[in-house]
Amino acid sequence: MKLINKLVLTAAAGVYMTSTAMAAELTVYTAVEAEDLKRYAEEFNKAHPDIKINWVRDSTGIVTAKLLAEKNNPQADVVWGLAATSLLLMKSEGMLEPYAPAGVDKLDPKFIDKSTPPTWTGMDAWVASVCFNTVEGAKLGLKAPTSWKDLTKPEYKGHVIMPNPNSSGTGFLDVSSWLQMFGEKGGWEYMDALHENIARYTHSGSKPCKLAAAGEIPIGVSFAFRGAKSKADGAPIEIIVPTEGVGWDMEATAIIAGTDNLDAAKKLVDWTVTKDANVMYNTGYAVVAYPGVAKPVKFFPTNLTEKMIDNDFEFAANNRKAILSEWQKRYDSKSDPKS
């Protein structure tokens, strides 16, 4: 009897060891809002309970810099939720594993890398806008701006906050879009004038709108969905779409070349393009990659998609380093301390 029990226990231990060995862990770098990560993992694990996600989360600029620094010794398996402009840069450095996820053909083509097979796939888009606190604006006698150029007017001095493009993807899409809209010379001249009115630069793309919503600043340069969410929560803000047009970028997903967990990484990336995943993205973004999924978002500007510029992602990616270096040299003195 003891021998039988010993055999049973040995067999059970073998099954446990086999199931443990079958379980995979993925290190996933992301710039997705921190409050959403648990939900992302929970939804994925409904389909793949045997794959554990270990998140490494920070703002877009910091995640991008970390990945580039680790180019010769990659620590991540997958990037799930990083600006497409960042992934285009990594593509040019040979850092991404080409892979066409199952079902990728169902996505809107503008969300798919042009290479065959693609090296990244888009998830959702976020679009620049200005959050204006009407109560604080009235106290200061400020009218709501209607254009980017308005933000350089003397009356707004010290009343504008925007994201640092070295840290924030939202900040970078602002800067790269101004250089496209106004030209290189005109773009830097615009930012010189804007800098005179900036109170400070944050390291988060959503923070300027959150601060405007809380009444800590009248004007926050941020993104439209954050504004709509704050307004739906009762904040006295207007979400302004500047007349010149607005920059935008995509959150996207890719496999890091050289991962030791390629099979599990492919399963994750397959899931990220599914309809279920896009339904999940739509809780945080108004524009998603899977056609027909996005539901109307209360207070989201109705004319926003018409004002999205014809964004040259290749320009933004290829010139990213030079743009950020020039920006830092000119304006970093007003940036928040890094935590």
mmCIF file of C-alpha atoms in Angstrom:
data_model
loop_
_atom_site.group_PDB
_atom_site.id
_atom_site.type_symbol
_atom_site.label_atom_id
_atom_site.label_comp_id
_atom_site.label_asym_id
_atom_site.label_seq_id
_atom_site.Cartn_x
_atom_site.Cartn_y
_atom_site.Cartn_z
ATOM 1 C CA MET A 1 0.000 0.000 0.000
ATOM 2 C CA LYS A 2 2.831 2.368 0.849
ATOM 3 C CA LEU A 3 4.459 1.558 -2.493
ATOM 4 C CA ILE A 4 1.208 2.305 -4.359
ATOM 5 C CA ASN A 5 0.804 5.611 -2.485
ATOM 6 C CA LYS A 6 4.405 6.489 -3.297
ATOM 7 C CA LEU A 7 3.791 5.758 -6.980
ATOM 8 C CA VAL A 8 0.625 7.858 -6.962
ATOM 9 C CA LEU A 9 2.429 10.766 -5.294
ATOM 10 C CA THR A 10 5.327 10.465 -7.731
ATOM 11 C CA ALA A 11 2.909 10.485 -10.673
ATOM 12 C CA ALA A 12 1.059 13.498 -9.272
ATOM 13 C CA ALA A 13 4.316 15.356 -8.801
ATOM 14 C CA GLY A 14 5.216 14.555 -12.389
ATOM 15 C CA VAL A 15 1.903 15.972 -13.632
ATOM 16 C CA TYR A 16 2.427 19.130 -11.551
ATOM 17 C CA MET A 17 5.954 19.572 -12.886
ATOM 18 C CA THR A 18 4.759 19.040 -16.457
ATOM 19 C CA SER A 19 1.920 21.587 -16.104
ATOM 20 C CA THR A 20 4.313 24.048 -14.490
ATOM 21 C CA ALA A 21 6.790 23.559 -17.308
ATOM 22 C CA MET A 22 4.003 24.155 -19.835
ATOM 23 C CA ALA A 23 3.093 27.488 -18.255
ATOM 24 C CA ALA A 24 4.867 30.414 -19.916
ATOM 25 C CA GLU A 25 5.790 33.829 -18.608
ATOM 26 C CA LEU A 26 6.101 36.842 -20.868
ATOM 27 C CA THR A 27 7.816 40.090 -20.018
ATOM 28 C CA VAL A 28 5.659 42.729 -21.676
ATOM 29 C CA TYR A 29 6.741 46.347 -22.001
ATOM 30 C CA THR A 30 3.907 48.844 -22.254
ATOM 31 C CA ALA A 31 2.886 52.487 -22.066
ATOM 32 C CA VAL A 32 -0.789 51.626 -21.514
ATOM 33 C CA GLU A 33 -2.388 53.588 -18.662
ATOM 34 C CA ALA A 34 -1.465 51.836 -15.413
ATOM 35 C CA GLU A 35 -5.092 51.453 -14.306
ATOM 36 C CA ASP A 36 -5.852 49.352 -17.409
ATOM 37 C CA LEU A 37 -3.092 46.741 -17.121
ATOM 38 C CA LYS A 38 -4.891 44.382 -14.736
ATOM 39 C CA ARG A 39 -7.903 44.338 -17.058
ATOM 40 C CA TYR A 40 -5.699 43.648 -20.106
ATOM 41 C CA ALA A 41 -4.081 40.670 -18.403
ATOM 42 C CA GLU A 42 -7.383 39.316 -17.057
ATOM 43 C CA GLU A 43 -9.054 39.440 -20.480
ATOM 44 C CA PHE A 44 -6.096 37.749 -22.171
ATOM 45 C CA ASN A 45 -5.914 35.050 -19.482
ATOM 46 C CA LYS A 46 -9.540 34.097 -20.098
ATOM 47 C CA ALA A 47 -8.324 32.722 -23.423
ATOM 48 C CA HIS A 48 -4.806 31.713 -22.297
ATOM 49 C CA PRO A 49 -4.701 30.941 -18.568
ATOM 50 C CA ASP A 50 -1.346 29.179 -19.022
ATOM 51 C CA ILE A 51 0.544 32.357 -19.966
ATOM 52 C CA LYS A 52 1.496 34.835 -17.250
ATOM 53 C CA ILE A 53 2.191 38.465 -18.132
ATOM 54 C CA ASN A 54 4.866 40.342 -16.214
ATOM 55 C CA TRP A 55 4.337 44.033 -16.964
ATOM 56 C CA VAL A 56 7.064 46.648 -17.278
ATOM 57 C CA ARG A 57 5.128 49.917 -17.541
ATOM 58 C CA ASP A 58 6.231 53.502 -18.042
ATOM 59 C CA SER A 59 5.524 56.475 -20.297
ATOM 60 C CA THR A 60 6.170 56.156 -24.034
ATOM 61 C CA GLY A 61 9.504 57.977 -24.112
ATOM 62 C CA ILE A 62 10.932 56.031 -21.200
ATOM 63 C CA VAL A 63 9.803 52.636 -22.552
ATOM 64 C CA THR A 64 11.217 53.522 -25.971
ATOM 65 C CA ALA A 65 14.564 54.571 -24.491
ATOM 66 C CA LYS A 66 14.698 51.416 -22.370
ATOM 67 C CA LEU A 67 14.075 49.156 -25.362
ATOM 68 C CA LEU A 68 16.723 50.940 -27.440
ATOM 69 C CA ALA A 69 19.234 50.686 -24.582
ATOM 70 C CA GLU A 70 18.562 46.929 -24.398
ATOM 71 C CA LYS A 71 18.918 46.426 -28.152
ATOM 72 C CA ASN A 72 21.883 44.039 -27.827
ATOM 73 C CA ASN A 73 20.501 42.278 -24.750
ATOM 74 C CA PRO A 74 16.692 42.317 -25.006
ATOM 75 C CA GLN A 75 14.770 41.862 -21.766
ATOM 76 C CA ALA A 76 11.248 42.097 -23.197
ATOM 77 C CA ASP A 77 9.355 39.428 -25.118
ATOM 78 C CA VAL A 78 6.518 41.608 -26.386
ATOM 79 C CA VAL A 79 5.593 45.274 -26.573
ATOM 80 C CA TRP A 80 1.817 45.641 -26.068
ATOM 81 C CA GLY A 81 0.724 49.257 -26.287
ATOM 82 C CA LEU A 82 3.484 51.593 -27.489
ATOM 83 C CA ALA A 83 3.387 54.398 -30.056
ATOM 84 C CA ALA A 84 3.682 53.217 -33.662
ATOM 85 C CA THR A 85 6.329 55.893 -34.219
ATOM 86 C CA SER A 86 8.466 54.202 -31.538
ATOM 87 C CA LEU A 87 7.969 50.779 -33.104
ATOM 88 C CA LEU A 88 8.886 52.122 -36.552
ATOM 89 C CA LEU A 89 12.167 53.289 -35.051
ATOM 90 C CA MET A 90 12.772 49.832 -33.571
ATOM 91 C CA LYS A 91 11.853 48.231 -36.881
ATOM 92 C CA SER A 92 14.587 50.260 -38.587
ATOM 93 C CA GLU A 93 17.043 48.942 -35.967
ATOM 94 C CA GLY A 94 16.053 45.311 -36.668
ATOM 95 C CA MET A 95 14.653 44.872 -33.160
ATOM 96 C CA LEU A 96 11.224 43.443 -34.072
ATOM 97 C CA GLU A 97 10.209 39.931 -35.109
ATOM 98 C CA PRO A 98 8.127 39.998 -38.336
ATOM 99 C CA TYR A 99 4.838 38.227 -37.691
ATOM 100 C CA ALA A 100 1.360 38.345 -39.201
ATOM 101 C CA PRO A 101 -1.074 37.583 -36.342
ATOM 102 C CA ALA A 102 -3.980 35.264 -37.076
ATOM 103 C CA GLY A 103 -6.911 37.463 -38.110
ATOM 104 C CA VAL A 104 -4.813 40.544 -38.918
ATOM 105 C CA ASP A 105 -6.611 40.808 -42.276
ATOM 106 C CA LYS A 106 -9.765 41.874 -40.407
ATOM 107 C CA LEU A 107 -8.166 45.097 -39.141
ATOM 108 C CA ASP A 108 -8.361 48.511 -40.785
ATOM 109 C CA PRO A 109 -5.268 48.493 -43.094
ATOM 110 C CA LYS A 110 -3.945 51.804 -41.716
ATOM 111 C CA PHE A 111 -3.346 49.996 -38.414
ATOM 112 C CA ILE A 112 -0.995 47.428 -39.993
ATOM 113 C CA ASP A 113 2.708 47.835 -40.739
ATOM 114 C CA LYS A 114 3.289 47.937 -44.491
ATOM 115 C CA SER A 115 5.952 45.178 -44.513
ATOM 116 C CA THR A 116 5.078 41.586 -45.428
ATOM 117 C CA PRO A 117 4.841 40.033 -42.920
ATOM 118 C CA PRO A 118 4.190 43.089 -40.704
ATOM 119 C CA THR A 119 6.490 43.818 -37.783
ATOM 120 C CA TRP A 120 3.793 45.572 -35.730
ATOM 121 C CA THR A 121 0.010 45.860 -35.595
ATOM 122 C CA GLY A 122 -1.981 48.819 -34.354
ATOM 123 C CA MET A 123 -4.530 48.586 -31.563
ATOM 124 C CA ASP A 124 -6.106 52.006 -31.211
ATOM 125 C CA ALA A 125 -5.432 55.650 -31.959
ATOM 126 C CA TRP A 126 -5.186 58.643 -29.698
ATOM 127 C CA VAL A 127 -5.655 62.169 -30.934
ATOM 128 C CA ALA A 128 -4.371 65.484 -29.617
ATOM 129 C CA SER A 129 -6.718 68.103 -28.207
ATOM 130 C CA VAL A 130 -6.791 70.940 -25.686
ATOM 131 C CA CYS A 131 -8.637 70.729 -22.359
ATOM 132 C CA PHE A 132 -9.914 74.125 -21.181
ATOM 133 C CA ASN A 133 -11.324 74.598 -17.692
ATOM 134 C CA THR A 134 -14.210 77.043 -18.135
ATOM 135 C CA VAL A 135 -14.475 77.897 -14.424
ATOM 136 C CA GLU A 136 -10.775 78.688 -13.985
ATOM 137 C CA GLY A 137 -10.723 80.442 -17.344
ATOM 138 C CA ALA A 138 -13.590 82.709 -16.286
ATOM 139 C CA LYS A 139 -11.835 83.578 -13.021
ATOM 140 C CA LEU A 140 -8.801 84.694 -15.016
ATOM 141 C CA GLY A 141 -10.798 86.419 -17.739
ATOM 142 C CA LEU A 142 -9.582 83.976 -20.386
ATOM 143 C CA LYS A 143 -11.524 83.021 -23.493
ATOM 144 C CA ALA A 144 -11.240 79.448 -24.747
ATOM 145 C CA PRO A 145 -8.545 79.149 -27.416
ATOM 146 C CA THR A 146 -9.654 77.880 -30.822
ATOM 147 C CA SER A 147 -6.286 77.206 -32.470
ATOM 148 C CA TRP A 148 -2.731 76.142 -31.658
ATOM 149 C CA LYS A 149 -1.547 79.663 -32.528
ATOM 150 C CA ASP A 150 -3.966 81.082 -29.928
ATOM 151 C CA LEU A 151 -1.926 79.395 -27.196
ATOM 152 C CA THR A 152 0.950 81.794 -27.891
ATOM 153 C CA LYS A 153 -1.122 84.904 -27.052
ATOM 154 C CA PRO A 154 0.175 86.941 -24.078
ATOM 155 C CA GLU A 155 -2.993 86.432 -22.001
ATOM 156 C CA TYR A 156 -2.250 82.712 -21.704
ATOM 157 C CA LYS A 157 1.218 83.210 -20.189
ATOM 158 C CA GLY A 158 1.720 80.764 -17.335
ATOM 159 C CA HIS A 159 -1.659 79.137 -17.920
ATOM 160 C CA VAL A 160 -0.711 76.246 -20.249
ATOM 161 C CA ILE A 161 0.669 72.802 -19.427
ATOM 162 C CA MET A 162 1.720 70.210 -22.025
ATOM 163 C CA PRO A 163 3.601 66.881 -21.988
ATOM 164 C CA ASN A 164 7.358 66.570 -22.422
ATOM 165 C CA PRO A 165 7.876 64.732 -25.758
ATOM 166 C CA ASN A 166 10.955 62.925 -24.423
ATOM 167 C CA SER A 167 8.724 61.171 -21.883
ATOM 168 C CA SER A 168 5.276 61.219 -23.428
ATOM 169 C CA GLY A 169 3.988 59.854 -26.724
ATOM 170 C CA THR A 170 1.294 62.526 -26.646
ATOM 171 C CA GLY A 171 3.951 65.207 -26.283
ATOM 172 C CA PHE A 172 5.911 63.769 -29.210
ATOM 173 C CA LEU A 173 2.882 63.585 -31.500
ATOM 174 C CA ASP A 174 2.210 67.262 -30.677
ATOM 175 C CA VAL A 175 5.753 68.318 -31.556
ATOM 176 C CA SER A 176 6.047 66.182 -34.700
ATOM 177 C CA SER A 177 2.628 67.356 -35.920
ATOM 178 C CA TRP A 178 3.546 71.042 -35.426
ATOM 179 C CA LEU A 179 6.709 70.496 -37.466
ATOM 180 C CA GLN A 180 4.593 68.924 -40.209
ATOM 181 C CA MET A 181 1.839 71.566 -40.104
ATOM 182 C CA PHE A 182 4.028 74.676 -39.809
ATOM 183 C CA GLY A 183 7.225 73.440 -41.459
ATOM 184 C CA GLU A 184 10.537 72.938 -39.664
ATOM 185 C CA LYS A 185 11.386 76.643 -39.268
ATOM 186 C CA GLY A 186 7.807 77.638 -38.492
ATOM 187 C CA GLY A 187 7.347 74.715 -36.129
ATOM 188 C CA TRP A 188 10.308 75.657 -33.936
ATOM 189 C CA GLU A 189 9.297 79.314 -34.033
ATOM 190 C CA TYR A 190 5.823 78.286 -32.866
ATOM 191 C CA MET A 191 7.249 76.196 -30.018
ATOM 192 C CA ASP A 192 9.559 79.063 -28.989
ATOM 193 C CA ALA A 193 6.502 81.309 -28.638
ATOM 194 C CA LEU A 194 4.461 78.598 -26.899
ATOM 195 C CA HIS A 195 7.285 77.968 -24.429
ATOM 196 C CA GLU A 196 6.906 81.527 -23.146
ATOM 197 C CA ASN A 197 3.367 80.645 -22.007
ATOM 198 C CA ILE A 198 4.073 77.155 -20.641
ATOM 199 C CA ALA A 199 3.852 76.790 -16.860
ATOM 200 C CA ARG A 200 5.516 73.369 -16.952
ATOM 201 C CA TYR A 201 5.961 70.202 -18.970
ATOM 202 C CA THR A 202 4.687 66.946 -17.470
ATOM 203 C CA HIS A 203 5.992 63.419 -18.068
ATOM 204 C CA SER A 204 2.505 62.055 -18.797
ATOM 205 C CA GLY A 205 0.233 62.675 -21.760
ATOM 206 C CA SER A 206 -2.963 62.481 -19.719
ATOM 207 C CA LYS A 207 -1.755 64.613 -16.795
ATOM 208 C CA PRO A 208 -2.236 68.063 -18.404
ATOM 209 C CA CYS A 209 -5.924 67.325 -18.958
ATOM 210 C CA LYS A 210 -6.275 65.806 -15.495
ATOM 211 C CA LEU A 211 -4.739 68.972 -14.001
ATOM 212 C CA ALA A 212 -7.059 71.178 -16.066
ATOM 213 C CA ALA A 213 -10.039 69.070 -14.994
ATOM 214 C CA ALA A 214 -9.013 69.486 -11.350
ATOM 215 C CA GLY A 215 -8.738 73.267 -11.761
ATOM 216 C CA GLU A 216 -4.986 73.382 -11.171
ATOM 217 C CA ILE A 217 -4.383 74.993 -14.582
ATOM 218 C CA PRO A 218 -6.862 76.442 -17.086
ATOM 219 C CA ILE A 219 -5.346 74.847 -20.221
ATOM 220 C CA GLY A 220 -3.913 71.365 -20.653
ATOM 221 C CA VAL A 221 -2.597 70.046 -23.979
ATOM 222 C CA SER A 222 -3.510 66.365 -23.892
ATOM 223 C CA PHE A 223 -5.587 63.888 -25.894
ATOM 224 C CA ALA A 224 -9.293 63.882 -26.648
ATOM 225 C CA PHE A 225 -10.373 60.680 -24.930
ATOM 226 C CA ARG A 226 -8.847 61.806 -21.636
ATOM 227 C CA GLY A 227 -10.809 65.050 -21.953
ATOM 228 C CA ALA A 228 -14.057 63.238 -22.718
ATOM 229 C CA LYS A 229 -13.543 60.938 -19.732
ATOM 230 C CA SER A 230 -12.857 63.869 -17.388
ATOM 231 C CA LYS A 231 -15.896 65.772 -18.668
ATOM 232 C CA ALA A 232 -18.081 62.686 -18.223
ATOM 233 C CA ASP A 233 -16.870 62.569 -14.613
ATOM 234 C CA GLY A 234 -18.206 66.106 -14.123
ATOM 235 C CA ALA A 235 -15.146 68.276 -14.769
ATOM 236 C CA PRO A 236 -16.017 71.783 -16.098
ATOM 237 C CA ILE A 237 -13.900 71.505 -19.231
ATOM 238 C CA GLU A 238 -14.262 72.067 -22.944
ATOM 239 C CA ILE A 239 -12.444 69.741 -25.328
ATOM 240 C CA ILE A 240 -11.031 71.948 -28.060
ATOM 241 C CA VAL A 241 -9.974 70.728 -31.502
ATOM 242 C CA PRO A 242 -7.544 73.354 -32.863
ATOM 243 C CA THR A 243 -8.503 74.703 -36.278
ATOM 244 C CA GLU A 244 -5.116 73.933 -37.887
ATOM 245 C CA GLY A 245 -5.538 70.197 -37.328
ATOM 246 C CA VAL A 246 -4.369 67.712 -34.714
ATOM 247 C CA GLY A 247 -1.619 65.157 -34.453
ATOM 248 C CA TRP A 248 -2.321 61.542 -33.652
ATOM 249 C CA ASP A 249 -0.570 58.236 -33.147
ATOM 250 C CA MET A 250 -1.429 54.594 -32.707
ATOM 251 C CA GLU A 251 -0.787 52.259 -29.834
ATOM 252 C CA ALA A 252 0.676 49.145 -31.376
ATOM 253 C CA THR A 253 1.986 45.686 -30.551
ATOM 254 C CA ALA A 254 5.102 43.791 -31.631
ATOM 255 C CA ILE A 255 7.275 40.814 -30.762
ATOM 256 C CA ILE A 256 10.856 41.571 -29.762
ATOM 257 C CA ALA A 257 13.336 39.764 -32.023
ATOM 258 C CA GLY A 258 15.299 37.041 -30.255
ATOM 259 C CA THR A 259 12.716 36.251 -27.582
ATOM 260 C CA ASP A 260 13.096 32.828 -25.980
ATOM 261 C CA ASN A 261 9.291 32.622 -25.667
ATOM 262 C CA LEU A 262 8.301 32.981 -29.302
ATOM 263 C CA ASP A 263 5.330 30.574 -29.240
ATOM 264 C CA ALA A 264 3.742 32.261 -26.220
ATOM 265 C CA ALA A 265 4.535 35.689 -27.687
ATOM 266 C CA LYS A 266 2.716 34.755 -30.903
ATOM 267 C CA LYS A 267 -0.318 33.627 -28.895
ATOM 268 C CA LEU A 268 -0.419 36.974 -27.123
ATOM 269 C CA VAL A 269 -0.059 38.948 -30.354
ATOM 270 C CA ASP A 270 -2.725 36.788 -32.032
ATOM 271 C CA TRP A 271 -5.084 37.707 -29.205
ATOM 272 C CA THR A 272 -4.283 41.440 -29.364
ATOM 273 C CA VAL A 273 -5.868 41.740 -32.839
ATOM 274 C CA THR A 274 -9.100 39.913 -31.973
ATOM 275 C CA LYS A 275 -12.482 41.562 -31.797
ATOM 276 C CA ASP A 276 -12.613 40.870 -28.043
ATOM 277 C CA ALA A 277 -9.337 42.717 -27.547
ATOM 278 C CA ASN A 278 -10.552 45.678 -29.584
ATOM 279 C CA VAL A 279 -13.760 45.843 -27.547
ATOM 280 C CA MET A 280 -11.479 46.110 -24.508
ATOM 281 C CA TYR A 281 -9.394 48.865 -26.140
ATOM 282 C CA ASN A 282 -12.589 50.814 -26.840
ATOM 283 C CA THR A 283 -13.119 51.330 -23.121
ATOM 284 C CA GLY A 284 -10.013 53.522 -23.150
ATOM 285 C CA TYR A 285 -9.881 54.809 -26.732
ATOM 286 C CA ALA A 286 -12.552 56.060 -29.101
ATOM 287 C CA VAL A 287 -10.774 54.849 -32.270
ATOM 288 C CA VAL A 288 -9.779 51.170 -32.534
ATOM 289 C CA ALA A 289 -8.253 48.975 -35.228
ATOM 290 C CA TYR A 290 -11.135 46.522 -35.699
ATOM 291 C CA PRO A 291 -13.844 48.083 -37.919
ATOM 292 C CA GLY A 292 -17.331 48.303 -36.459
ATOM 293 C CA VAL A 293 -16.250 47.837 -32.841
ATOM 294 C CA ALA A 294 -15.908 51.424 -31.605
ATOM 295 C CA LYS A 295 -18.955 52.781 -29.817
ATOM 296 C CA PRO A 296 -19.729 56.499 -29.561
ATOM 297 C CA VAL A 297 -17.972 58.136 -26.620
ATOM 298 C CA LYS A 298 -19.880 60.787 -24.686
ATOM 299 C CA PHE A 299 -18.323 64.244 -25.099
ATOM 300 C CA PHE A 300 -15.785 63.013 -27.669
ATOM 301 C CA PRO A 301 -15.524 65.803 -30.287
ATOM 302 C CA THR A 302 -17.619 64.898 -33.330
ATOM 303 C CA ASN A 303 -15.305 66.651 -35.795
ATOM 304 C CA LEU A 304 -12.074 65.197 -34.446
ATOM 305 C CA THR A 305 -11.435 62.567 -37.124
ATOM 306 C CA GLU A 306 -11.846 65.238 -39.816
ATOM 307 C CA LYS A 307 -9.099 67.296 -38.154
ATOM 308 C CA MET A 308 -6.553 64.443 -37.867
ATOM 309 C CA ILE A 309 -3.573 65.431 -40.007
ATOM 310 C CA ASP A 310 -2.185 63.165 -42.717
ATOM 311 C CA ASN A 311 0.479 62.040 -40.295
ATOM 312 C CA ASP A 312 3.850 61.131 -41.783
ATOM 313 C CA PHE A 313 4.846 58.364 -39.370
ATOM 314 C CA GLU A 314 8.101 57.703 -41.230
ATOM 315 C CA PHE A 315 9.106 61.374 -40.788
ATOM 316 C CA ALA A 316 8.285 61.197 -37.095
ATOM 317 C CA ALA A 317 10.206 57.947 -36.582
ATOM 318 C CA ASN A 318 13.245 58.808 -38.706
ATOM 319 C CA ASN A 319 13.676 62.245 -37.131
ATOM 320 C CA ARG A 320 12.682 61.328 -33.603
ATOM 321 C CA LYS A 321 16.160 61.476 -32.073
ATOM 322 C CA ALA A 322 17.023 64.851 -33.638
ATOM 323 C CA ILE A 323 13.625 66.344 -32.767
ATOM 324 C CA LEU A 324 13.820 65.270 -29.137
ATOM 325 C CA SER A 325 17.408 66.469 -28.780
ATOM 326 C CA GLU A 326 16.510 69.914 -30.146
ATOM 327 C CA TRP A 327 13.388 70.116 -27.991
ATOM 328 C CA GLN A 328 15.312 69.233 -24.842
ATOM 329 C CA LYS A 329 18.014 71.801 -25.576
ATOM 330 C CA ARG A 330 15.427 74.552 -26.041
ATOM 331 C CA TYR A 331 12.704 73.845 -23.489
ATOM 332 C CA ASP A 332 13.599 71.210 -20.885
ATOM 333 C CA SER A 333 14.212 73.836 -18.187
ATOM 334 C CA LYS A 334 10.457 73.896 -17.485
ATOM 335 C CA SER A 335 10.005 70.122 -17.230
ATOM 336 C CA ASP A 336 8.749 68.472 -14.053
ATOM 337 C CA PRO A 337 11.454 66.606 -12.095
ATOM 338 C CA LYS A 338 11.572 62.948 -13.101
ATOM 339 C CA SER A 339 10.283 60.640 -10.404
#
